[in-house]
Structure formats: structure tokens, C-alpha cells
């Protein structure tokens, strides 16, 4: 099958299919229904077959096992894939996973581990996962620029960075992509972030473009979430907020039935309509869903439908719990 079925865009010079695949949920986090490594690998293979080139993972996913899984899946197919991975949420100086550390020494250790697990000698897009308040961004980007010069990484990305940090980082070395949450129910990037990225020529990678699955309409009650499901403590999935947010799903459903598309496809098509510098990375560990999500590339929303989606009922609840909110937008 042709490898160019999905439209491509560039993220600060890096060519990617404009719909990618987030691999995080292949290693836990969201636990509705069973998955398996076999199905996850089949999902990655199916994505590549459908023309997806952009696969997103991170050192902290698992931790470590998600990169290993992606590495296993892309074996023998390296040239078809743009691998994006992230460092900075594992401290290799002893503190371990969950500790923010973007010091140059930590990045040096992290990159070698990621390369090994991914089974490659270069990473296409290497992101800082969260800004480290203890390391000046100039020092972090400085070592990343060295890694570019050494051929270990091709492009540099930031995730959940604030606008000042992005400006400072970009003066040290061009930043290719900024990754943060953006979707029908998380519109914050529109105010300041997107205009800045456009000013600087930085691409935008929306994570959780399906609202962690909520916007697909498949999650109808908080009881569906097992105790170890990450969403169990997310304010939008808890208490009254959950019930209130179901209204958003109903509103998306109206547009979906008008277009003959699924809710997930409408959520993705709306994101794609926001600009040709935007490349969402919907996450799934299932073949059928990667087929569904990828087909959103061909869903056209009318001006009236886009307008309707622009005016959905705002989400009830912050997009992260307190702990996670405290480490974003710095
Ligand atoms: N930079 C960051 O800090 C950050 C944070 C979060 C995520 N990310 C990245 O962004 C990627 C995507 O975000 P995400 O996984 O949090 O959220 P998402 O893409 O909004 O939603 C993923 C969830 O939706 C379900 N799903 C996917 N397609 C579906 C469909 N067509 N119908 C019904 N349900 C569907 C998935 O379940 P199944 O897996 O069971 O199919 C999974 O539970 C991640 O994989 C990760 O690579 C980055």
C-alpha cells in the first residue's frame, strides 16, 4: 500500500504525516479493556501501512518499556518512521522516574538509553518532557544542539513549555516542535502559544487530541475506569465534572452524525482545520482505532460545523490534577 495516503506537514522543517500515533497507552495509563504487546505492535505496523510516519513515545512511558515496544515494532522499518521521544522525567543521577531533570549530564545518559531501547542510532525529534526549573533552558538546549551536531538527534522539541521559555530556547538552537495538550475541550494554546509558535516557525503537536478518550463518546461513566487508570484522578473525569462534560460529547455527536464521521474523527478533523503546522498524535493500542483515527485525514468539516465546534460548552475541571498542573507552562 502507498506510503503517502495521509497528508504531510512540516514541524519546523521536519516532515511528518499530519496524523501521528501516540504510543503511551500501549504501556498502561488508560486501562479500559485489555490490550497486548502483540496488538500494540500490530497497531504500529498498521499505522505505518496507512501512511502514518510520526510515532510518539517517551523515556518515562512504562518507564522505559514503551520505547522498547516501539523499537521492537519498527525493527526493519526505521526509514519509514519519524521517531519522537522525550527526556527529562527520569533522573539518572539516582532519583529515578518521576523526577524532573534536564541537566546536561542527565540528557547525555538519557539519550543513550533511548537510542538503545529504540534500536536506532538517531532520534528524529527529541523533546524535553517538562521544563526543569533547576536548569536554565539555555543549558538544556545547548547540549541538545551538541547532540544534533553529533547526529544523535535530528530536531529539538519542547513539551508544556511557557512562552518565555520557548523564546529563550529558540535563540540557542531552532526548536522544531512544541507539544502540549490541545483539543476540542482544551483550547488554552490558542491565546498566546499558537501565535508565538507561528511567529517563530515552530510546529505544534497536540497531545491527548481525543481528550484522553473522553471526546470519542466511548467513556460514559466514571465506573468504567479501573482504580489504576490515570484518568481516575483527572478533574474532568471525576464527580460532577464528568456528568457535565458529557454535554460536550453530545454536542460533538451532532456534528458527527451530520458528517457521517465518528466522534474521534470529528475531534481530529477540527484540530487539522486549525492550521497546516499542526500534527496531532492520537493514542491507541488497537488496530481498528488506528484505522478510524487515521481516516480523519479525509474528513472535511464545513464552516458552520467548525463554528459549532468552536463554541462547544467549555470543559468542567482543569485539564490536569494539582500535581501535574504545577509542572506545566513554565
Ligand atoms: N507531552 C506530554 O506531556 C504528553 C502527555 C500525554 C500524552 N502525550 C502523548 O500524546 C499521545 C496521545 O494522548 P493520550 O493518549 O493521552 O490521549 P488521546 O489520544 O486523547 O486518547 C487516547 C485514549 O483514547 C482511546 N481511543 C483512541 N482512539 C479511539 C477511538 N477512535 N475511539 C474510542 N477510543 C479511542 C484510547 O484507548 P485505547 O488505547 O484502548 O485504544 C486511549 O484510552 C500519547 O500517546 C502520548 O504519546 C504526551
GROMACS .gro file of C-alpha atoms and ligand atoms in nm:
model
  378
    1UNK     CA    1   0.000   0.000   0.000
    2UNK     CA    2   0.120   0.352  -0.078
    3UNK     CA    3   0.302   0.527   0.199
    4UNK     CA    4   0.161   0.870   0.134
    5UNK     CA    5  -0.208   0.835   0.194
    6UNK     CA    6  -0.214   1.087   0.474
    7UNK     CA    7  -0.124   1.447   0.406
    8UNK     CA    8   0.213   1.560   0.533
    9UNK     CA    9   0.318   1.883   0.701
   10UNK     CA   10   0.647   2.007   0.839
   11UNK     CA   11   0.724   2.075   1.203
   12UNK     CA   12   0.993   2.341   1.191
   13UNK     CA   13   1.144   2.165   0.888
   14UNK     CA   14   1.073   1.804   0.991
   15UNK     CA   15   0.837   1.623   0.753
   16UNK     CA   16   0.562   1.420   0.927
   17UNK     CA   17   0.225   1.271   0.840
   18UNK     CA   18  -0.021   1.522   0.982
   19UNK     CA   19  -0.184   1.247   1.187
   20UNK     CA   20   0.064   1.057   1.402
   21UNK     CA   21   0.034   0.781   1.660
   22UNK     CA   22   0.085   0.825   2.033
   23UNK     CA   23   0.223   0.506   2.187
   24UNK     CA   24   0.179   0.594   2.555
   25UNK     CA   25  -0.140   0.395   2.615
   26UNK     CA   26   0.037   0.080   2.493
   27UNK     CA   27   0.217   0.078   2.829
   28UNK     CA   28  -0.061   0.137   3.080
   29UNK     CA   29  -0.212   0.470   3.192
   30UNK     CA   30  -0.555   0.411   3.041
   31UNK     CA   31  -0.698   0.075   3.132
   32UNK     CA   32  -1.039   0.027   2.974
   33UNK     CA   33  -1.034  -0.311   2.801
   34UNK     CA   34  -0.738  -0.536   2.767
   35UNK     CA   35  -0.457  -0.473   2.524
   36UNK     CA   36  -0.146  -0.672   2.450
   37UNK     CA   37   0.200  -0.607   2.317
   38UNK     CA   38   0.111  -0.815   2.012
   39UNK     CA   39  -0.190  -0.595   1.933
   40UNK     CA   40   0.015  -0.281   2.006
   41UNK     CA   41   0.282  -0.387   1.759
   42UNK     CA   42   0.016  -0.472   1.501
   43UNK     CA   43  -0.128  -0.123   1.561
   44UNK     CA   44   0.207   0.040   1.488
   45UNK     CA   45   0.251  -0.173   1.176
   46UNK     CA   46  -0.100  -0.087   1.055
   47UNK     CA   47  -0.033   0.281   1.118
   48UNK     CA   48   0.280   0.268   0.903
   49UNK     CA   49   0.090   0.081   0.632
   50UNK     CA   50  -0.173   0.356   0.632
   51UNK     CA   51   0.091   0.622   0.583
   52UNK     CA   52   0.144   0.737   0.941
   53UNK     CA   53   0.510   0.825   0.981
   54UNK     CA   54   0.511   1.003   1.317
   55UNK     CA   55   0.530   0.782   1.628
   56UNK     CA   56   0.543   0.948   1.970
   57UNK     CA   57   0.690   0.785   2.281
   58UNK     CA   58   0.893   0.889   2.587
   59UNK     CA   59   1.155   0.752   2.823
   60UNK     CA   60   0.910   0.783   3.116
   61UNK     CA   61   0.634   0.577   2.946
   62UNK     CA   62   0.647   0.243   3.118
   63UNK     CA   63   0.905   0.369   3.230
   64UNK     CA   64   1.131   0.252   2.950
   65UNK     CA   65   0.911  -0.033   2.822
   66UNK     CA   66   0.721   0.188   2.576
   67UNK     CA   67   1.038   0.281   2.391
   68UNK     CA   68   1.135  -0.087   2.385
   69UNK     CA   69   0.797  -0.177   2.237
   70UNK     CA   70   0.825   0.094   1.971
   71UNK     CA   71   1.181  -0.022   1.899
   72UNK     CA   72   1.060  -0.377   1.851
   73UNK     CA   73   0.776  -0.266   1.623
   74UNK     CA   74   0.991  -0.053   1.392
   75UNK     CA   75   1.270  -0.305   1.355
   76UNK     CA   76   1.350  -0.328   0.985
   77UNK     CA   77   1.124  -0.028   0.913
   78UNK     CA   78   1.336   0.254   1.056
   79UNK     CA   79   1.336   0.452   0.734
   80UNK     CA   80   0.954   0.474   0.733
   81UNK     CA   81   0.933   0.632   1.077
   82UNK     CA   82   0.984   0.971   1.236
   83UNK     CA   83   1.057   0.875   1.596
   84UNK     CA   84   0.973   1.132   1.858
   85UNK     CA   85   1.075   1.063   2.216
   86UNK     CA   86   1.124   1.265   2.533
   87UNK     CA   87   1.367   1.301   2.822
   88UNK     CA   88   1.361   1.492   3.147
   89UNK     CA   89   1.115   1.300   3.364
   90UNK     CA   90   1.369   1.040   3.472
   91UNK     CA   91   1.667   1.145   3.677
   92UNK     CA   92   1.959   0.913   3.613
   93UNK     CA   93   2.161   1.053   3.899
   94UNK     CA   94   1.979   0.825   4.143
   95UNK     CA   95   1.637   0.984   4.196
   96UNK     CA   96   1.482   0.781   3.914
   97UNK     CA   97   1.150   0.801   3.728
   98UNK     CA   98   0.914   1.090   3.800
   99UNK     CA   99   1.191   1.335   3.891
  100UNK     CA  100   1.237   1.635   3.663
  101UNK     CA  101   1.595   1.667   3.543
  102UNK     CA  102   1.708   1.839   3.224
  103UNK     CA  103   2.067   1.891   3.330
  104UNK     CA  104   2.318   1.833   3.050
  105UNK     CA  105   2.466   1.530   3.231
  106UNK     CA  106   2.123   1.370   3.264
  107UNK     CA  107   2.039   1.428   2.899
  108UNK     CA  108   2.366   1.262   2.794
  109UNK     CA  109   2.269   0.947   2.985
  110UNK     CA  110   1.903   0.960   2.879
  111UNK     CA  111   1.971   0.983   2.506
  112UNK     CA  112   2.195   0.676   2.506
  113UNK     CA  113   1.924   0.474   2.682
  114UNK     CA  114   1.654   0.588   2.439
  115UNK     CA  115   1.869   0.510   2.135
  116UNK     CA  116   1.937   0.163   2.268
  117UNK     CA  117   1.576   0.083   2.354
  118UNK     CA  118   1.452   0.218   2.021
  119UNK     CA  119   1.716   0.017   1.837
  120UNK     CA  120   1.838   0.312   1.636
  121UNK     CA  121   2.138   0.541   1.611
  122UNK     CA  122   1.935   0.861   1.573
  123UNK     CA  123   1.615   1.011   1.714
  124UNK     CA  124   1.422   1.233   1.473
  125UNK     CA  125   1.259   1.459   1.730
  126UNK     CA  126   1.391   1.476   2.085
  127UNK     CA  127   1.171   1.665   2.332
  128UNK     CA  128   1.228   1.799   2.677
  129UNK     CA  129   0.920   1.648   2.851
  130UNK     CA  130   0.879   1.913   3.121
  131UNK     CA  131   1.073   2.233   3.185
  132UNK     CA  132   1.327   2.191   3.466
  133UNK     CA  133   1.325   2.492   3.699
  134UNK     CA  134   1.672   2.395   3.824
  135UNK     CA  135   1.842   2.400   3.484
  136UNK     CA  136   1.846   2.712   3.264
  137UNK     CA  137   1.677   2.627   2.934
  138UNK     CA  138   1.987   2.761   2.756
  139UNK     CA  139   2.197   2.483   2.914
  140UNK     CA  140   1.943   2.218   2.815
  141UNK     CA  141   1.916   2.336   2.457
  142UNK     CA  142   2.293   2.379   2.443
  143UNK     CA  143   2.351   2.009   2.499
  144UNK     CA  144   2.067   1.922   2.261
  145UNK     CA  145   2.238   2.134   1.994
  146UNK     CA  146   2.555   1.930   2.056
  147UNK     CA  147   2.352   1.609   2.007
  148UNK     CA  148   2.224   1.746   1.675
  149UNK     CA  149   2.582   1.820   1.569
  150UNK     CA  150   2.682   1.466   1.669
  151UNK     CA  151   2.396   1.318   1.462
  152UNK     CA  152   2.226   1.152   1.761
  153UNK     CA  153   1.913   1.362   1.725
  154UNK     CA  154   1.778   1.549   1.423
  155UNK     CA  155   1.533   1.802   1.566
  156UNK     CA  156   1.463   1.952   1.907
  157UNK     CA  157   1.122   1.979   2.075
  158UNK     CA  158   0.977   2.114   2.397
  159UNK     CA  159   0.667   1.992   2.579
  160UNK     CA  160   0.441   2.204   2.800
  161UNK     CA  161   0.688   2.494   2.798
  162UNK     CA  162   0.574   2.851   2.862
  163UNK     CA  163   0.614   3.123   2.601
  164UNK     CA  164   0.918   3.290   2.760
  165UNK     CA  165   1.100   2.958   2.785
  166UNK     CA  166   1.024   2.886   2.420
  167UNK     CA  167   1.164   3.223   2.312
  168UNK     CA  168   1.483   3.171   2.513
  169UNK     CA  169   1.529   2.815   2.389
  170UNK     CA  170   1.481   2.918   2.027
  171UNK     CA  171   1.765   3.170   2.046
  172UNK     CA  172   2.012   2.889   2.134
  173UNK     CA  173   1.903   2.648   1.859
  174UNK     CA  174   1.588   2.635   1.643
  175UNK     CA  175   1.307   2.448   1.814
  176UNK     CA  176   1.115   2.235   1.563
  177UNK     CA  177   0.807   2.145   1.764
  178UNK     CA  178   0.615   2.226   2.077
  179UNK     CA  179   0.397   1.954   2.223
  180UNK     CA  180   0.115   2.032   2.461
  181UNK     CA  181  -0.246   1.934   2.520
  182UNK     CA  182  -0.484   2.075   2.261
  183UNK     CA  183  -0.828   1.951   2.167
  184UNK     CA  184  -1.192   2.047   2.149
  185UNK     CA  185  -1.203   2.069   2.528
  186UNK     CA  186  -0.852   2.214   2.587
  187UNK     CA  187  -0.828   2.536   2.391
  188UNK     CA  188  -0.569   2.724   2.605
  189UNK     CA  189  -0.290   2.718   2.341
  190UNK     CA  190  -0.491   2.946   2.114
  191UNK     CA  191  -0.440   3.262   2.320
  192UNK     CA  192  -0.061   3.303   2.330
  193UNK     CA  193   0.111   2.979   2.246
  194UNK     CA  194  -0.001   2.925   1.887
  195UNK     CA  195   0.064   3.287   1.782
  196UNK     CA  196   0.418   3.263   1.924
  197UNK     CA  197   0.488   2.932   1.751
  198UNK     CA  198   0.373   3.082   1.423
  199UNK     CA  199   0.590   3.388   1.475
  200UNK     CA  200   0.894   3.166   1.532
  201UNK     CA  201   0.813   2.898   1.271
  202UNK     CA  202   0.779   2.621   1.528
  203UNK     CA  203   0.537   2.334   1.457
  204UNK     CA  204   0.268   2.228   1.702
  205UNK     CA  205   0.197   1.872   1.817
  206UNK     CA  206  -0.129   1.846   2.012
  207UNK     CA  207  -0.122   1.565   2.266
  208UNK     CA  208  -0.436   1.399   2.403
  209UNK     CA  209  -0.626   1.522   2.095
  210UNK     CA  210  -0.918   1.294   2.188
  211UNK     CA  211  -0.935   1.432   2.541
  212UNK     CA  212  -0.776   1.113   2.680
  213UNK     CA  213  -1.057   0.923   2.506
  214UNK     CA  214  -1.345   1.124   2.654
  215UNK     CA  215  -1.429   1.307   2.331
  216UNK     CA  216  -1.484   0.977   2.148
  217UNK     CA  217  -1.803   0.915   2.345
  218UNK     CA  218  -1.680   0.570   2.449
  219UNK     CA  219  -1.644   0.662   2.816
  220UNK     CA  220  -1.991   0.700   2.954
  221UNK     CA  221  -1.940   0.663   3.327
  222UNK     CA  222  -1.651   0.702   3.573
  223UNK     CA  223  -1.714   0.341   3.681
  224UNK     CA  224  -1.561   0.226   3.353
  225UNK     CA  225  -1.222   0.346   3.479
  226UNK     CA  226  -1.025   0.097   3.686
  227UNK     CA  227  -0.850   0.218   4.001
  228UNK     CA  228  -0.512   0.229   3.832
  229UNK     CA  229  -0.644   0.428   3.535
  230UNK     CA  230  -0.465   0.766   3.517
  231UNK     CA  231  -0.793   0.940   3.440
  232UNK     CA  232  -0.940   0.833   3.774
  233UNK     CA  233  -0.782   1.138   3.939
  234UNK     CA  234  -0.815   1.379   3.646
  235UNK     CA  235  -1.057   1.658   3.743
  236UNK     CA  236  -1.251   1.630   3.416
  237UNK     CA  237  -1.324   1.264   3.478
  238UNK     CA  238  -1.433   1.295   3.838
  239UNK     CA  239  -1.754   1.376   4.026
  240UNK     CA  240  -1.995   1.625   3.881
  241UNK     CA  241  -1.747   1.736   3.619
  242UNK     CA  242  -1.773   1.401   3.445
  243UNK     CA  243  -2.150   1.435   3.408
  244UNK     CA  244  -2.125   1.797   3.296
  245UNK     CA  245  -1.861   1.714   3.037
  246UNK     CA  246  -2.091   1.456   2.878
  247UNK     CA  247  -2.275   1.756   2.730
  248UNK     CA  248  -1.966   1.826   2.518
  249UNK     CA  249  -1.979   1.472   2.385
  250UNK     CA  250  -2.346   1.520   2.291
  251UNK     CA  251  -2.259   1.837   2.104
  252UNK     CA  252  -1.977   1.667   1.912
  253UNK     CA  253  -2.216   1.383   1.834
  254UNK     CA  254  -2.443   1.622   1.645
  255UNK     CA  255  -2.160   1.720   1.409
  256UNK     CA  256  -2.050   1.358   1.378
  257UNK     CA  257  -2.396   1.250   1.265
  258UNK     CA  258  -2.409   1.536   1.013
  259UNK     CA  259  -2.079   1.433   0.856
  260UNK     CA  260  -2.114   1.056   0.884
  261UNK     CA  261  -1.784   1.052   1.074
  262UNK     CA  262  -1.714   0.917   1.420
  263UNK     CA  263  -1.666   1.148   1.719
  264UNK     CA  264  -1.294   1.072   1.727
  265UNK     CA  265  -1.269   1.168   1.360
  266UNK     CA  266  -1.454   1.495   1.418
  267UNK     CA  267  -1.223   1.582   1.709
  268UNK     CA  268  -0.918   1.519   1.489
  269UNK     CA  269  -1.058   1.690   1.179
  270UNK     CA  270  -1.129   2.002   1.387
  271UNK     CA  271  -0.765   2.006   1.502
  272UNK     CA  272  -0.636   1.961   1.146
  273UNK     CA  273  -0.851   2.253   1.037
  274UNK     CA  274  -0.667   2.481   1.281
  275UNK     CA  275  -0.360   2.506   1.058
  276UNK     CA  276  -0.105   2.330   0.841
  277UNK     CA  277   0.154   2.349   1.118
  278UNK     CA  278  -0.043   2.116   1.347
  279UNK     CA  279   0.019   1.740   1.373
  280UNK     CA  280  -0.191   1.563   1.640
  281UNK     CA  281  -0.079   1.229   1.783
  282UNK     CA  282  -0.394   1.037   1.885
  283UNK     CA  283  -0.308   0.745   2.109
  284UNK     CA  284  -0.437   0.393   2.073
  285UNK     CA  285  -0.323   0.036   2.113
  286UNK     CA  286  -0.584  -0.109   1.878
  287UNK     CA  287  -0.572  -0.170   1.504
  288UNK     CA  288  -0.938  -0.079   1.443
  289UNK     CA  289  -0.893   0.254   1.617
  290UNK     CA  290  -0.576   0.348   1.435
  291UNK     CA  291  -0.767   0.287   1.112
  292UNK     CA  292  -1.054   0.504   1.235
  293UNK     CA  293  -0.832   0.785   1.361
  294UNK     CA  294  -0.612   0.790   1.054
  295UNK     CA  295  -0.917   0.820   0.828
  296UNK     CA  296  -0.989   1.158   0.992
  297UNK     CA  297  -0.741   1.297   0.741
  298UNK     CA  298  -1.018   1.276   0.482
  299UNK     CA  299  -1.299   1.424   0.695
  300UNK     CA  300  -1.398   1.772   0.581
  301UNK     CA  301  -1.589   1.992   0.822
  302UNK     CA  302  -1.799   2.278   0.687
  303UNK     CA  303  -1.756   2.635   0.810
  304UNK     CA  304  -2.081   2.600   1.004
  305UNK     CA  305  -1.963   2.278   1.166
  306UNK     CA  306  -1.628   2.430   1.260
  307UNK     CA  307  -1.810   2.726   1.407
  308UNK     CA  308  -2.032   2.497   1.608
  309UNK     CA  309  -1.728   2.307   1.738
  310UNK     CA  310  -1.556   2.635   1.823
  311UNK     CA  311  -1.843   2.715   2.053
  312UNK     CA  312  -1.883   2.394   2.249
  313UNK     CA  313  -1.970   2.411   2.616
  314UNK     CA  314  -1.637   2.472   2.794
  315UNK     CA  315  -1.496   2.177   2.988
  316UNK     CA  316  -1.568   2.149   3.358
  317UNK     CA  317  -1.248   2.095   3.555
  318UNK     CA  318  -0.880   2.168   3.495
  319UNK     CA  319  -0.704   1.951   3.237
  320UNK     CA  320  -0.469   1.804   3.499
  321UNK     CA  321  -0.474   1.742   3.873
  322UNK     CA  322  -0.286   1.982   4.101
  323UNK     CA  323   0.047   1.799   4.091
  324UNK     CA  324   0.052   1.779   3.713
  325UNK     CA  325  -0.070   2.138   3.675
  326UNK     CA  326   0.222   2.263   3.883
  327UNK     CA  327   0.483   2.143   3.631
  328UNK     CA  328   0.334   2.276   3.308
  329UNK     CA  329   0.358   2.609   3.127
  330UNK     CA  330   0.688   2.709   3.292
  331LIG     N1  331   0.389   1.559   2.623
  331LIG     C1  332   0.312   1.513   2.718
  331LIG     O1  333   0.326   1.551   2.834
  331LIG     C2  334   0.206   1.412   2.685
  331LIG     C3  335   0.103   1.386   2.776
  331LIG     C4  336   0.006   1.292   2.741
  331LIG     C5  337   0.013   1.226   2.618
  331LIG     N2  338   0.117   1.253   2.533
  331LIG     C6  339   0.128   1.186   2.401
  331LIG     O2  340   0.008   1.205   2.329
  331LIG     C7  341  -0.045   1.081   2.286
  331LIG     C8  342  -0.196   1.087   2.280
  331LIG     O3  343  -0.251   1.133   2.401
  331LIG     P1  344  -0.337   1.043   2.500
  331LIG     O4  345  -0.311   0.900   2.474
  331LIG     O5  346  -0.314   1.098   2.635
  331LIG     O6  347  -0.487   1.080   2.467
  331LIG     P2  348  -0.584   1.072   2.341
  331LIG     O7  349  -0.509   1.045   2.217
  331LIG     O8  350  -0.667   1.193   2.351
  331LIG     O9  351  -0.676   0.947   2.379
  331LIG     C9  352  -0.627   0.818   2.396
  331LIG    C10  353  -0.735   0.732   2.457
  331LIG    O10  354  -0.847   0.725   2.369
  331LIG    C11  355  -0.875   0.591   2.331
  331LIG     N3  356  -0.905   0.596   2.187
  331LIG    C12  357  -0.818   0.622   2.086
  331LIG     N4  358  -0.881   0.624   1.968
  331LIG    C13  359  -1.012   0.596   1.994
  331LIG    C14  360  -1.127   0.583   1.913
  331LIG     N5  361  -1.122   0.600   1.781
  331LIG     N6  362  -1.246   0.553   1.974
  331LIG    C15  363  -1.252   0.538   2.108
  331LIG     N7  364  -1.146   0.549   2.190
  331LIG    C16  365  -1.026   0.578   2.134
  331LIG    C17  366  -0.750   0.513   2.365
  331LIG    O11  367  -0.783   0.383   2.407
  331LIG     P3  368  -0.703   0.252   2.352
  331LIG    O12  369  -0.557   0.279   2.370
  331LIG    O13  370  -0.755   0.145   2.439
  331LIG    O14  371  -0.742   0.241   2.209
  331LIG    C18  372  -0.693   0.591   2.484
  331LIG    O15  373  -0.753   0.549   2.603
  331LIG    C19  374   0.010   0.981   2.387
  331LIG    O16  375   0.013   0.850   2.336
  331LIG    C20  376   0.149   1.036   2.412
  331LIG    O17  377   0.237   0.992   2.310
  331LIG    C21  378   0.212   1.346   2.565
   0.00000   0.00000   0.00000
